[in-house]
Short mmCIF file of C-alpha atoms in Angstrom, two decimals:
data_model
loop_
_atom_site.label_atom_id
_atom_site.label_comp_id
_atom_site.label_asym_id
_atom_site.label_seq_id
_atom_site.Cartn_x
_atom_site.Cartn_y
_atom_site.Cartn_z
CA THR A 1 113.91 118.86 57.10
CA GLN A 2 117.02 117.44 58.83
CA THR A 3 116.35 117.56 61.93
CA GLN A 4 112.78 115.81 61.54
CA GLN A 5 114.14 113.21 59.59
CA THR A 6 116.98 112.40 62.67
CA ALA A 7 113.87 112.26 64.64
CA HIS A 8 112.38 109.72 62.90
CA GLU A 9 115.96 107.91 62.42
CA ARG A 10 115.65 107.30 66.28
CA ILE A 11 112.86 106.76 66.74
CA LEU A 12 112.53 103.97 64.34
CA ARG A 13 115.92 102.56 66.50
CA ALA A 14 114.28 102.26 69.58
CA GLU A 15 111.42 101.15 67.98
CA MET A 16 113.43 98.37 66.60
CA LYS A 17 115.43 97.65 69.70
CA ALA A 18 112.01 97.23 71.55
CA LEU A 19 110.86 94.85 68.98
CA ALA A 20 114.47 92.96 68.80
CA VAL A 21 113.89 92.53 72.71
CA LYS A 22 111.25 91.05 72.49
CA ALA A 23 111.84 88.87 69.53
CA GLY A 24 114.39 87.62 72.02
CA LEU A 25 117.50 89.07 70.34
CA ARG A 26 120.65 87.71 72.87
CA ASP A 27 122.29 91.39 71.65
CA LEU A 28 121.15 94.54 70.33
CA ASP A 29 124.72 95.07 68.69
CA ASP A 30 123.13 92.41 66.62
CA LEU A 31 120.47 94.59 64.49
CA LYS A 32 123.70 95.98 62.84
CA LEU A 33 123.15 92.86 60.81
CA ALA A 34 119.97 93.66 59.42
CA ASP A 35 118.80 96.07 56.49
CA LEU A 36 117.24 98.97 58.38
CA SER A 37 116.07 100.89 55.02
CA GLN A 38 113.18 97.93 54.80
CA VAL A 39 111.79 99.29 57.42
CA THR A 40 110.09 102.51 57.49
CA LEU A 41 108.23 104.81 60.62
CA LYS A 42 104.44 105.02 59.15
CA ASP A 43 102.76 108.75 60.24
CA ASP A 44 101.29 106.78 63.66
CA ASP A 45 104.89 106.08 65.02
CA THR A 46 104.30 102.18 64.25
CA LEU A 47 107.20 100.42 62.25
CA GLU A 48 105.92 98.80 58.46
CA GLY A 49 108.61 95.66 57.92
CA ALA A 50 109.90 95.22 61.18
CA SER A 51 108.54 92.34 61.92
CA GLU A 52 109.24 90.50 57.94
CA LEU A 53 112.83 91.76 58.92
CA LEU A 54 113.46 90.29 62.47
CA ALA A 55 111.88 87.15 61.31
CA ALA A 56 113.76 86.87 58.50
CA LEU A 57 116.88 87.51 60.53
CA LYS A 58 116.12 85.31 63.50
CA GLU A 59 115.22 82.43 59.97
CA ALA A 60 118.79 83.23 59.10
CA LYS A 61 120.76 83.53 61.78
CA PRO A 62 118.82 82.34 64.94
CA TYR A 63 122.20 81.68 67.38
CA LEU A 64 121.26 84.91 68.33
CA PHE A 65 117.77 84.46 69.47
CA THR A 66 116.75 83.24 72.60
CA GLU A 67 113.48 82.31 73.24
CA PRO A 68 111.60 85.16 74.16
CA GLN A 69 110.74 85.50 78.30
CA SER A 70 107.02 85.19 79.05
CA ASN A 71 107.70 87.21 82.06
CA THR A 72 106.95 91.15 81.23
CA SER A 73 109.40 91.97 84.25
CA PRO A 74 113.24 92.78 83.04
CA LEU A 75 113.34 92.30 87.15
CA ASP A 76 113.66 88.89 89.36
CA PRO A 77 110.98 89.52 91.91
CA PRO A 78 112.35 91.58 95.37
CA PRO A 79 114.44 88.76 97.81
CA ALA A 80 112.61 87.75 101.02
CA SER A 81 113.47 90.38 103.71
CA LYS A 82 115.87 89.11 106.33
CA GLY A 83 116.22 92.18 108.81
CA ILE A 84 113.75 93.27 111.92
CA ALA A 85 110.44 92.27 111.51
CA PRO A 86 108.11 95.84 112.04
CA THR A 87 107.01 96.43 115.65
CA ASP A 88 103.76 97.57 116.59
CA ILE A 89 104.38 100.61 118.42
CA ARG A 90 101.04 100.34 120.09
CA GLN A 91 102.16 97.75 121.85
CA LEU A 92 105.46 98.84 123.08
CA PRO A 93 105.81 99.31 126.40
CA SER A 94 106.17 104.23 127.10
CA GLU A 95 110.12 104.77 127.93
CA GLU A 96 110.67 101.92 124.97
CA TYR A 97 108.88 103.96 122.44
CA ALA A 98 110.46 107.03 123.47
CA ARG A 99 114.00 105.42 123.28
CA SER A 100 113.02 104.51 119.46
CA LYS A 101 111.80 107.55 118.62
CA HIS A 102 114.41 109.26 119.76
CA ALA A 103 117.08 106.77 118.05
CA TYR A 104 115.18 106.86 114.77
CA LEU A 105 115.38 110.90 114.54
CA ARG A 106 118.21 111.13 115.32
CA ALA A 107 119.10 108.63 112.44
CA ALA A 108 116.48 110.70 110.12
CA MET A 109 118.48 114.15 110.89
CA GLN A 110 121.83 112.87 110.10
CA LYS A 111 120.81 111.15 107.00
CA ALA A 112 119.11 115.17 106.19
CA VAL A 113 122.41 116.98 106.90
#
């Protein structure tokens, strides 16, 4: 049916984008240069002909690609904390603990409202 065909096309495009990113394609808009009619979506939702298509595109237009990153995480590691070091509340004097607890609860209540 038309709905199934549309779903298959969406899956094919999404999988192609994922493979293109892994292959080092700089801009996903460059996938429009590729003839996706050569790629077929198999019954197990894998793509047939996608690797060959990307290899041919990389050979024909290498400037569209960068070297694939070895890091699988798209994010840089978080920066080191520059805030206040955590305090061991078991070592606080009781008055200071009560003040800190009161300030924390007041701030939490203001966020909740």
